[in-house]
Amino acid sequence: MQAQKKKTIRYHHGDLQNALIAATLDLITEQGNEAFTIREVARRAGVSHTAPYRHFTDKAALLAVVARQGFDMLVEHLLTRIANFPDDPLMRFKYSGIAYIEFAVDHPAHYRVMFGPDKSGSRENAAVRKSADTAFQILLDCIEACQAGGLIRPGNSMEMALSAWSMVHGFSMLLIDRFVRETPTPGQDLADMMSLVTDSLYFGLKTEKTD
Amino acid sequence: MQAQKKKTIRYHHGDLQNALIAATLDLITEQGNEAFTIREVARRAGVSHTAPYRHFTDKAALLAVVARQGFDMLVEHLLTRIANFPDDPLMRFKYSGIAYIEFAVDHPAHYRVMFGPDKSGSRENAAVRKSADTAFQILLDCIEACQAGGLIRPGNSMEMALSAWSMVHGFSMLLIDRFVRETPTPGQDLADMMSLVTDSLYFGLKTEKTD
DNA sequence: ACCTGAACACCGTTCAAGT
DNA sequence: ACCTGAACACCGTTCAAGT
């Protein structure tokens, strides 16, 4: 808990804290969420299996740091992607969804830790929730900007944001967990698929006059 | 593998196979997916920790049986729920989504095994995939019936089904994993929320003339 | 045919001890 | 201040042995 606040922690090989985080991501990327063990991560970082406990109170604390890092990366990716459309709220809404799926597909290890089964309480971790809320707020802002411009139906923006989140989260999980393997139509690529899926919702929320 | 084919397997206390499945569901319901261990399940069934290996080749095989059972239950629930609207394809489409979320919320332990991280290969298990495909086919049929009646936009029904599945799956996961805890508007209940979320998509796919 | 106990190679976590 | 080794209570899985 407290250890994470310190900027740099040195050990005889350098920065163990970050070495452990990097090893965690490598391990999850290579072998999935289940393969992550403190002992294997320590092995990869070249330290004894008890050394990680100097930096993280337990396994859950290490995962919580990875989850928060993931949400921060997601926020950054979303902001970068929607910055391309400063004058078009509807495009910002659409691309926030596409950017979300892009993030999940590009960083499946992070995504699995962020949304995977909550081993013990990163869902309760204040820092993690704060980063997650920031990401959700971006989506909400996009929707409300559209409503202000008459581009999306009036109505409860929270409900709409929840619908949008459900869709991109569900699609991301189906992709990552290999439930969806192929594009519905031959010749499509992943980018086409992301547009198709997000468009289904986008048509559902926008007003008729924007057709 | 072969053991599962036999209808009834007796041991000194009765039907160990089903006792193990029941204990698995109890355990996952009580303490989450991580708490499931062969040894604990055996303990609850009152047998030695090696006895389960007489009935399931390994941990993954037990989970695969639970997953297939879950998909079969899902299919049954979907069919029951849409049977209420024999003459209204649009209502069948809408209620297939609601019924899906109902199933996930009512059977979170099954749902987590069905869609949770694939410990090792229930995703590849032919019987599991077959049951899952049957469920997906129900959704596809609903959409195609709507299209035949001019109630949903023409277009690739696979893509639409994928969008719909993404949304209900995402919403289910967010609910089960406690990312979504409260209704967006005070006074709403879960049924309201399910309608709101599925309606967002439903409006996106239907034709204008059905308004 | 079905079940058990010992055994093996793993875990997470704690703690006294080393530098 | 940071790291280690031994120790404890767990896992999944195998296998020879019991009834």
Coordinates of C-alpha atoms (C1' of nucleotides) in Angstrom, one line a residue:
Chain A
M1 CA 0.0 0.0 0.0
Q2 CA 2.5 2.6 1.2
A3 CA 5.3 1.2 -0.9
Q4 CA 3.5 2.1 -4.1
K5 CA 3.7 5.8 -3.3
K6 CA 7.4 5.9 -3.4
K7 CA 8.7 7.0 -6.8
T8 CA 11.7 4.8 -7.1
I9 CA 12.6 1.8 -5.1
R10 CA 16.0 0.4 -5.7
Y11 CA 17.3 -3.1 -5.3
H12 CA 20.5 -4.6 -6.4
H13 CA 19.3 -5.0 -10.0
G14 CA 17.5 -1.7 -10.3
D15 CA 13.8 -1.0 -9.9
L16 CA 12.1 -4.2 -8.6
Q17 CA 8.7 -2.7 -8.4
N18 CA 8.5 -2.0 -12.1
A19 CA 10.3 -5.2 -13.0
L20 CA 7.6 -7.1 -11.2
I21 CA 4.8 -5.3 -13.0
A22 CA 6.5 -5.9 -16.3
A23 CA 7.0 -9.6 -15.6
T24 CA 3.3 -9.8 -14.5
L25 CA 2.2 -8.4 -17.9
D26 CA 4.5 -10.6 -19.8
L27 CA 3.3 -13.7 -18.0
I28 CA -0.4 -12.9 -18.4
T29 CA 0.1 -12.1 -22.1
E30 CA 2.0 -15.3 -22.7
Q31 CA -0.1 -17.7 -20.6
G32 CA -3.3 -16.0 -19.5
N33 CA -4.5 -14.7 -16.3
E34 CA -4.3 -18.0 -14.4
A35 CA -0.6 -18.4 -15.0
F36 CA 0.2 -15.4 -12.9
T37 CA 1.8 -16.4 -9.6
I38 CA 3.9 -14.3 -7.3
R39 CA 6.6 -17.0 -7.3
E40 CA 6.9 -17.1 -11.1
V41 CA 7.0 -13.3 -11.3
A42 CA 9.7 -13.2 -8.8
R43 CA 11.6 -15.9 -10.7
R44 CA 11.4 -13.8 -13.8
A45 CA 12.6 -10.8 -12.0
G46 CA 15.5 -12.8 -10.6
V47 CA 14.7 -12.4 -7.0
S48 CA 13.5 -14.8 -4.3
H49 CA 9.8 -15.6 -4.1
T50 CA 9.4 -13.5 -0.9
A51 CA 11.0 -10.3 -2.3
P52 CA 7.8 -9.0 -4.0
Y53 CA 6.3 -8.7 -0.5
R54 CA 8.6 -5.8 0.1
H55 CA 6.8 -3.9 -2.6
F56 CA 3.3 -5.2 -2.6
T57 CA 1.3 -6.4 0.4
D58 CA 0.0 -9.4 -1.5
K59 CA -1.0 -10.7 -4.9
A60 CA -4.1 -8.6 -5.1
A61 CA -2.1 -5.4 -4.5
L62 CA 0.1 -6.2 -7.4
L63 CA -2.9 -6.8 -9.6
A64 CA -4.5 -3.6 -8.4
V65 CA -1.5 -1.6 -9.5
V66 CA -1.7 -3.2 -12.9
A67 CA -5.4 -2.5 -13.1
R68 CA -5.0 1.2 -12.3
Q69 CA -2.2 1.5 -14.8
G70 CA -4.5 -0.1 -17.4
F71 CA -7.3 2.3 -16.7
D72 CA -4.9 5.2 -17.0
M73 CA -3.7 3.9 -20.3
L74 CA -7.3 3.5 -21.5
V75 CA -8.1 7.1 -20.5
E76 CA -5.1 8.3 -22.5
H77 CA -6.0 6.3 -25.5
L78 CA -9.6 7.5 -25.5
L79 CA -8.5 11.1 -25.2
T80 CA -6.0 10.8 -28.0
R81 CA -8.5 9.2 -30.3
I82 CA -11.4 11.6 -29.8
A83 CA -9.1 14.6 -30.0
N84 CA -9.2 14.1 -33.7
F85 CA -12.7 15.4 -33.8
P86 CA -12.8 18.6 -31.8
D87 CA -15.9 20.0 -33.6
D88 CA -17.9 16.8 -34.1
P89 CA -19.4 15.4 -30.9
L90 CA -21.1 12.5 -32.8
M91 CA -17.7 11.4 -34.2
R92 CA -16.2 11.7 -30.7
F93 CA -18.9 9.4 -29.4
K94 CA -18.4 6.9 -32.1
Y95 CA -14.7 6.9 -31.8
S96 CA -14.7 6.6 -28.1
G97 CA -16.3 3.2 -28.6
I98 CA -13.9 2.2 -31.3
A99 CA -10.9 3.4 -29.2
Y100 CA -12.2 1.4 -26.2
I101 CA -12.2 -1.9 -28.2
E102 CA -8.8 -1.0 -29.7
F103 CA -7.4 -0.7 -26.3
A104 CA -8.8 -4.1 -25.1
V105 CA -7.5 -5.8 -28.2
D106 CA -4.1 -4.2 -28.0
H107 CA -3.7 -4.7 -24.3
P108 CA -5.5 -7.9 -23.5
A109 CA -3.4 -8.7 -20.4
H110 CA -4.2 -5.3 -18.9
Y111 CA -7.8 -5.6 -19.9
R112 CA -8.2 -9.0 -18.3
V113 CA -6.7 -7.7 -15.0
M114 CA -8.9 -4.6 -15.2
F115 CA -12.1 -6.6 -15.7
G116 CA -11.3 -10.1 -14.9
P117 CA -12.5 -11.9 -11.8
D118 CA -11.6 -9.7 -8.8
K119 CA -9.3 -12.0 -6.9
S120 CA -9.7 -9.9 -3.8
G121 CA -10.7 -6.4 -3.9
S122 CA -9.1 -4.4 -6.7
R123 CA -12.7 -3.5 -7.4
E124 CA -12.8 -1.9 -4.0
N125 CA -9.5 -0.2 -4.4
A126 CA -10.1 3.6 -4.4
A127 CA -7.4 4.4 -6.8
V128 CA -8.6 1.8 -9.3
R129 CA -12.2 3.0 -9.1
K130 CA -11.1 6.6 -9.6
S131 CA -9.2 5.7 -12.8
A132 CA -12.1 3.6 -14.0
D133 CA -14.6 6.5 -13.3
T134 CA -12.4 8.9 -15.3
A135 CA -12.7 6.6 -18.3
F136 CA -16.5 6.3 -17.9
Q137 CA -16.8 10.1 -17.6
I138 CA -15.2 10.6 -21.0
L139 CA -18.0 8.5 -22.5
L140 CA -20.6 10.4 -20.6
D141 CA -19.2 13.7 -21.7
C142 CA -19.3 12.6 -25.4
I143 CA -23.0 11.6 -25.0
E144 CA -23.9 14.8 -23.3
A145 CA -22.2 16.9 -25.9
C146 CA -24.2 15.2 -28.6
Q147 CA -27.4 15.8 -26.7
A148 CA -26.5 19.5 -26.3
G149 CA -26.1 19.6 -30.1
G150 CA -29.4 17.7 -30.7
L151 CA -27.5 14.9 -32.2
I152 CA -28.6 12.2 -29.7
R153 CA -32.1 11.6 -28.4
P154 CA -32.8 13.5 -25.1
G155 CA -32.9 11.2 -22.1
N156 CA -30.9 9.9 -19.3
S157 CA -27.3 10.1 -20.4
M158 CA -26.2 7.7 -17.6
E159 CA -28.4 5.0 -19.1
M160 CA -27.1 5.6 -22.5
A161 CA -23.5 5.6 -21.3
L162 CA -24.2 2.3 -19.5
S163 CA -25.6 0.8 -22.8
A164 CA -22.6 2.0 -24.7
W165 CA -20.2 0.7 -22.1
S166 CA -22.0 -2.7 -22.0
M167 CA -21.7 -3.1 -25.8
V168 CA -18.0 -2.2 -26.1
H169 CA -17.1 -4.2 -23.0
G170 CA -19.0 -7.2 -24.2
F171 CA -17.5 -7.1 -27.6
S172 CA -14.1 -6.7 -26.2
M173 CA -14.5 -9.7 -23.9
L174 CA -15.8 -11.9 -26.6
L175 CA -12.8 -11.0 -28.8
I176 CA -10.2 -11.4 -26.1
D177 CA -11.7 -14.7 -24.8
R178 CA -11.9 -16.0 -28.4
F179 CA -15.6 -16.5 -28.4
V180 CA -15.6 -14.4 -31.6
R181 CA -12.8 -15.6 -33.8
E182 CA -13.8 -14.6 -37.3
T183 CA -15.5 -11.6 -38.9
P184 CA -19.1 -12.3 -39.8
T185 CA -18.4 -11.4 -43.5
P186 CA -15.3 -12.7 -45.2
G187 CA -12.9 -9.9 -46.1
Q188 CA -13.8 -7.7 -43.2
D189 CA -11.0 -6.8 -40.8
L190 CA -11.2 -6.0 -37.1
A191 CA -11.6 -2.3 -37.7
D192 CA -14.7 -2.9 -39.9
M193 CA -16.1 -5.2 -37.2
M194 CA -15.6 -2.5 -34.5
S195 CA -17.5 0.0 -36.6
L196 CA -20.3 -2.3 -37.3
V197 CA -20.8 -3.2 -33.7
T198 CA -20.6 0.3 -32.4
D199 CA -22.8 1.6 -35.2
S200 CA -25.7 -0.6 -34.2
L201 CA -25.9 1.3 -30.9
Y202 CA -25.0 4.6 -32.5
F203 CA -28.0 4.4 -34.7
G204 CA -30.1 3.5 -31.7
L205 CA -29.2 6.7 -29.8
K206 CA -29.0 9.4 -32.4
T207 CA -31.9 11.5 -33.5
E208 CA -33.6 11.0 -36.9
K209 CA -32.5 14.4 -38.3
T210 CA -28.8 13.3 -38.2
D211 CA -29.5 10.6 -40.8
Chain B
M1 CA -14.5 -37.7 -20.8
Q2 CA -16.1 -41.2 -21.2
A3 CA -17.3 -41.2 -17.6
Q4 CA -19.6 -38.3 -18.3
K5 CA -21.6 -40.3 -20.8
K6 CA -22.9 -42.8 -18.3
K7 CA -26.3 -41.8 -16.9
T8 CA -25.8 -42.8 -13.3
I9 CA -22.7 -43.6 -11.5
R10 CA -23.1 -44.8 -8.0
Y11 CA -20.8 -44.6 -5.1
H12 CA -21.4 -45.4 -1.5
H13 CA -23.3 -42.2 -0.9
G14 CA -25.3 -42.1 -4.2
D15 CA -24.4 -40.2 -7.3
L16 CA -21.0 -38.7 -6.9
Q17 CA -20.9 -37.1 -10.3
N18 CA -23.9 -34.9 -9.6
A19 CA -22.8 -34.3 -6.1
L20 CA -19.5 -32.9 -7.4
I21 CA -21.3 -30.6 -9.9
A22 CA -23.7 -29.4 -7.2
A23 CA -20.8 -28.7 -4.8
T24 CA -18.9 -26.8 -7.5
L25 CA -21.9 -24.5 -8.1
D26 CA -22.4 -23.9 -4.4
L27 CA -18.7 -23.1 -4.0
I28 CA -18.6 -20.7 -6.9
T29 CA -21.8 -19.1 -5.8
E30 CA -20.5 -18.6 -2.3
Q31 CA -16.9 -17.6 -2.8
G32 CA -16.4 -16.9 -6.5
N33 CA -14.7 -18.6 -9.3
E34 CA -11.3 -18.7 -7.7
A35 CA -12.4 -20.6 -4.7
F36 CA -13.2 -23.6 -6.7
T37 CA -10.8 -26.4 -6.1
I38 CA -11.1 -30.1 -6.7
R39 CA -10.0 -30.8 -3.1
E40 CA -12.7 -28.5 -1.6
V41 CA -15.4 -29.9 -3.9
A42 CA -14.4 -33.4 -2.8
R43 CA -14.4 -32.4 0.8
R44 CA -18.0 -31.1 0.5
A45 CA -19.1 -34.3 -1.3
G46 CA -17.6 -36.3 1.6
V47 CA -15.0 -38.2 -0.5
S48 CA -11.3 -38.2 -0.7
H49 CA -9.6 -35.6 -2.8
T50 CA -8.7 -38.2 -5.5
A51 CA -12.2 -39.6 -5.9
P52 CA -13.3 -36.9 -8.4
Y53 CA -10.7 -38.2 -10.9
R54 CA -12.9 -41.3 -11.3
H55 CA -15.5 -39.1 -12.8
F56 CA -13.7 -36.2 -14.5
T57 CA -10.3 -36.4 -16.1
D58 CA -9.3 -33.1 -14.5
K59 CA -10.4 -29.8 -13.2
A60 CA -11.1 -28.4 -16.7
A61 CA -13.4 -31.4 -17.5
L62 CA -15.5 -30.7 -14.5
L63 CA -15.8 -27.1 -15.4
A64 CA -16.7 -28.0 -19.0
V65 CA -19.6 -30.1 -17.8
V66 CA -20.8 -27.1 -15.7
A67 CA -20.4 -24.8 -18.7
R68 CA -22.4 -27.1 -21.0
Q69 CA -25.1 -27.5 -18.4
G70 CA -25.2 -23.7 -18.2
F71 CA -25.6 -23.2 -21.9
D72 CA -28.4 -25.8 -22.0
M73 CA -30.2 -23.9 -19.2
L74 CA -29.7 -20.7 -21.0
V75 CA -31.2 -22.1 -24.2
E76 CA -34.2 -23.4 -22.2
H77 CA -34.7 -20.0 -20.5
L78 CA -34.5 -18.1 -23.8
L79 CA -37.0 -20.4 -25.5
T80 CA -39.4 -20.2 -22.6
R81 CA -39.3 -16.5 -22.5
I82 CA -39.8 -15.8 -26.2
A83 CA -42.6 -18.4 -26.5
N84 CA -44.8 -15.7 -24.9
F85 CA -44.8 -13.8 -28.2
P86 CA -45.5 -16.3 -31.0
D87 CA -46.8 -13.7 -33.3
D88 CA -44.5 -10.8 -32.5
P89 CA -40.9 -11.2 -33.8
L90 CA -39.9 -7.8 -32.5
M91 CA -41.0 -8.7 -29.0
R92 CA -39.2 -12.0 -29.3
F93 CA -36.0 -10.2 -30.2
K94 CA -36.4 -7.8 -27.3
Y95 CA -37.1 -10.5 -24.8
S96 CA -34.3 -12.7 -26.0
G97 CA -32.0 -10.0 -24.7
I98 CA -33.8 -9.5 -21.5
A99 CA -34.0 -13.2 -20.9
Y100 CA -30.3 -13.5 -21.5
I101 CA -29.5 -10.9 -18.8
E102 CA -32.0 -12.6 -16.5
F103 CA -30.2 -15.9 -16.8
A104 CA -26.8 -14.3 -16.1
V105 CA -28.1 -12.5 -13.0
D106 CA -30.0 -15.6 -11.7
H107 CA -27.2 -18.0 -12.3
P108 CA -24.0 -16.0 -11.9
A109 CA -21.9 -19.1 -11.0
H110 CA -22.9 -20.9 -14.2
Y111 CA -22.4 -17.7 -16.2
R112 CA -18.9 -17.2 -14.8
V113 CA -17.9 -20.7 -15.7
M114 CA -19.5 -20.4 -19.2
F115 CA -17.7 -17.1 -20.0
G116 CA -15.0 -16.8 -17.4
P117 CA -11.3 -17.3 -18.2
D118 CA -10.9 -20.6 -19.9
K119 CA -8.7 -22.5 -17.4
S120 CA -7.9 -25.0 -20.1
G121 CA -10.0 -25.6 -23.0
S122 CA -13.7 -25.8 -22.3
R123 CA -13.8 -23.2 -25.1
E124 CA -12.5 -25.9 -27.3
N125 CA -14.8 -28.6 -26.0
A126 CA -17.1 -29.6 -28.8
A127 CA -20.1 -30.3 -26.6
V128 CA -19.8 -26.8 -24.9
R129 CA -19.5 -25.1 -28.3
K130 CA -22.5 -26.9 -29.6
S131 CA -24.7 -25.7 -26.7
A132 CA -23.3 -22.2 -27.0
D133 CA -24.0 -22.1 -30.7
T134 CA -27.6 -23.2 -30.1
A135 CA -28.1 -20.2 -27.9
F136 CA -26.6 -17.9 -30.5
Q137 CA -28.8 -19.4 -33.1
I138 CA -32.0 -18.4 -31.2
L139 CA -30.9 -14.8 -31.3
L140 CA -30.1 -15.0 -35.0
D141 CA -33.5 -16.5 -35.7
C142 CA -35.2 -13.7 -33.9
I143 CA -33.4 -11.1 -35.9
E144 CA -34.0 -12.8 -39.2
A145 CA -37.7 -13.2 -38.4
C146 CA -37.8 -9.4 -37.8
Q147 CA -36.1 -8.7 -41.0
A148 CA -38.5 -11.0 -42.9
G149 CA -41.3 -8.9 -41.5
G150 CA -39.6 -5.6 -42.3
L151 CA -39.3 -4.8 -38.6
I152 CA -35.5 -4.6 -38.6
R153 CA -33.3 -2.9 -41.1
P154 CA -32.1 -5.2 -43.8
G155 CA -28.4 -6.1 -43.5
N156 CA -26.1 -8.8 -42.3
S157 CA -28.0 -10.6 -39.5
M158 CA -24.7 -12.1 -38.1
E159 CA -23.4 -8.7 -37.5
M160 CA -26.5 -7.6 -35.8
A161 CA -26.6 -10.7 -33.7
L162 CA -23.0 -10.1 -32.7
S163 CA -23.9 -6.6 -31.7
A164 CA -26.8 -7.7 -29.6
W165 CA -24.8 -10.5 -28.0
S166 CA -22.0 -8.0 -27.2
M167 CA -24.4 -5.7 -25.4
V168 CA -26.2 -8.3 -23.3
H169 CA -23.0 -10.1 -22.5
G170 CA -21.2 -6.9 -21.5
F171 CA -24.1 -5.7 -19.4
S172 CA -24.3 -9.1 -17.7
M173 CA -20.6 -9.2 -16.9
L174 CA -20.7 -5.6 -15.5
L175 CA -23.6 -6.6 -13.3
I176 CA -22.2 -9.9 -12.1
D177 CA -18.7 -8.4 -11.5
R178 CA -20.3 -5.6 -9.5
F179 CA -19.0 -2.8 -11.8
V180 CA -22.5 -1.7 -12.0
R181 CA -24.1 -1.6 -8.6
E182 CA -26.9 0.9 -8.7
T183 CA -29.6 1.8 -11.2
P184 CA -28.8 5.1 -13.0
T185 CA -32.0 6.6 -11.8
P186 CA -33.3 6.1 -8.3
G187 CA -36.4 4.0 -8.1
Q188 CA -35.6 1.9 -11.1
D189 CA -35.2 -1.8 -10.6
L190 CA -33.2 -4.3 -12.5
A191 CA -36.0 -5.1 -14.9
D192 CA -36.2 -1.4 -15.9
M193 CA -32.5 -1.3 -16.4
M194 CA -32.5 -4.4 -18.6
S195 CA -35.2 -2.9 -20.8
L196 CA -33.3 0.4 -21.0
V197 CA -30.1 -1.2 -22.0
T198 CA -31.6 -3.5 -24.6
D199 CA -33.8 -0.8 -26.0
S200 CA -30.8 1.3 -26.9
L201 CA -29.8 -1.4 -29.4
Y202 CA -33.4 -2.3 -30.3
F203 CA -33.9 1.3 -31.5
G204 CA -30.7 1.1 -33.4
L205 CA -31.7 -1.9 -35.5
K206 CA -35.4 -1.5 -36.1
T207 CA -36.8 0.3 -39.1
E208 CA -38.4 3.7 -38.9
K209 CA -41.8 2.6 -39.7
T210 CA -42.1 0.5 -36.6
D211 CA -41.9 3.6 -34.4
Chain C
dA1 C1' -15.8 -50.9 -10.2
dC2 C1' -14.9 -47.6 -7.1
dC3 C1' -12.3 -45.3 -3.5
dT4 C1' -8.1 -44.2 -0.6
dG5 C1' -3.3 -42.6 1.3
dA6 C1' 1.2 -41.4 0.2
dA7 C1' 3.9 -38.8 -2.8
dC8 C1' 5.4 -35.1 -6.0
dA9 C1' 5.8 -30.6 -7.6
dC10 C1' 3.7 -26.7 -7.1
dC11 C1' 1.2 -22.3 -4.6
dG12 C1' 0.6 -17.7 -1.1
dT13 C1' 2.2 -15.9 2.9
dT14 C1' 4.9 -15.3 7.3
dC15 C1' 8.9 -14.7 9.9
dA16 C1' 13.4 -14.9 11.9
dA17 C1' 17.7 -14.1 10.1
dG18 C1' 21.2 -12.2 7.1
dT19 C1' 23.7 -7.9 4.6
Chain D
dA1 C1' 16.4 -0.8 4.0
dC2 C1' 16.2 -4.6 1.4
dC3 C1' 16.5 -9.5 0.5
dT4 C1' 16.7 -14.6 1.7
dG5 C1' 15.6 -19.6 3.4
dA6 C1' 12.9 -22.4 6.1
dA7 C1' 8.4 -23.3 7.3
dC8 C1' 3.3 -23.8 7.1
dA9 C1' -0.9 -24.8 5.1
dC10 C1' -2.6 -25.2 0.9
dC11 C1' -3.1 -26.8 -4.4
dG12 C1' -3.6 -30.5 -8.9
dT13 C1' -2.4 -34.8 -10.3
dT14 C1' -0.5 -39.6 -10.3
dC15 C1' -0.2 -44.2 -8.7
dA16 C1' 0.1 -48.3 -6.1
dA17 C1' -2.9 -50.4 -3.0
dG18 C1' -7.2 -51.6 -0.7
dT19 C1' -12.4 -53.3 -0.8

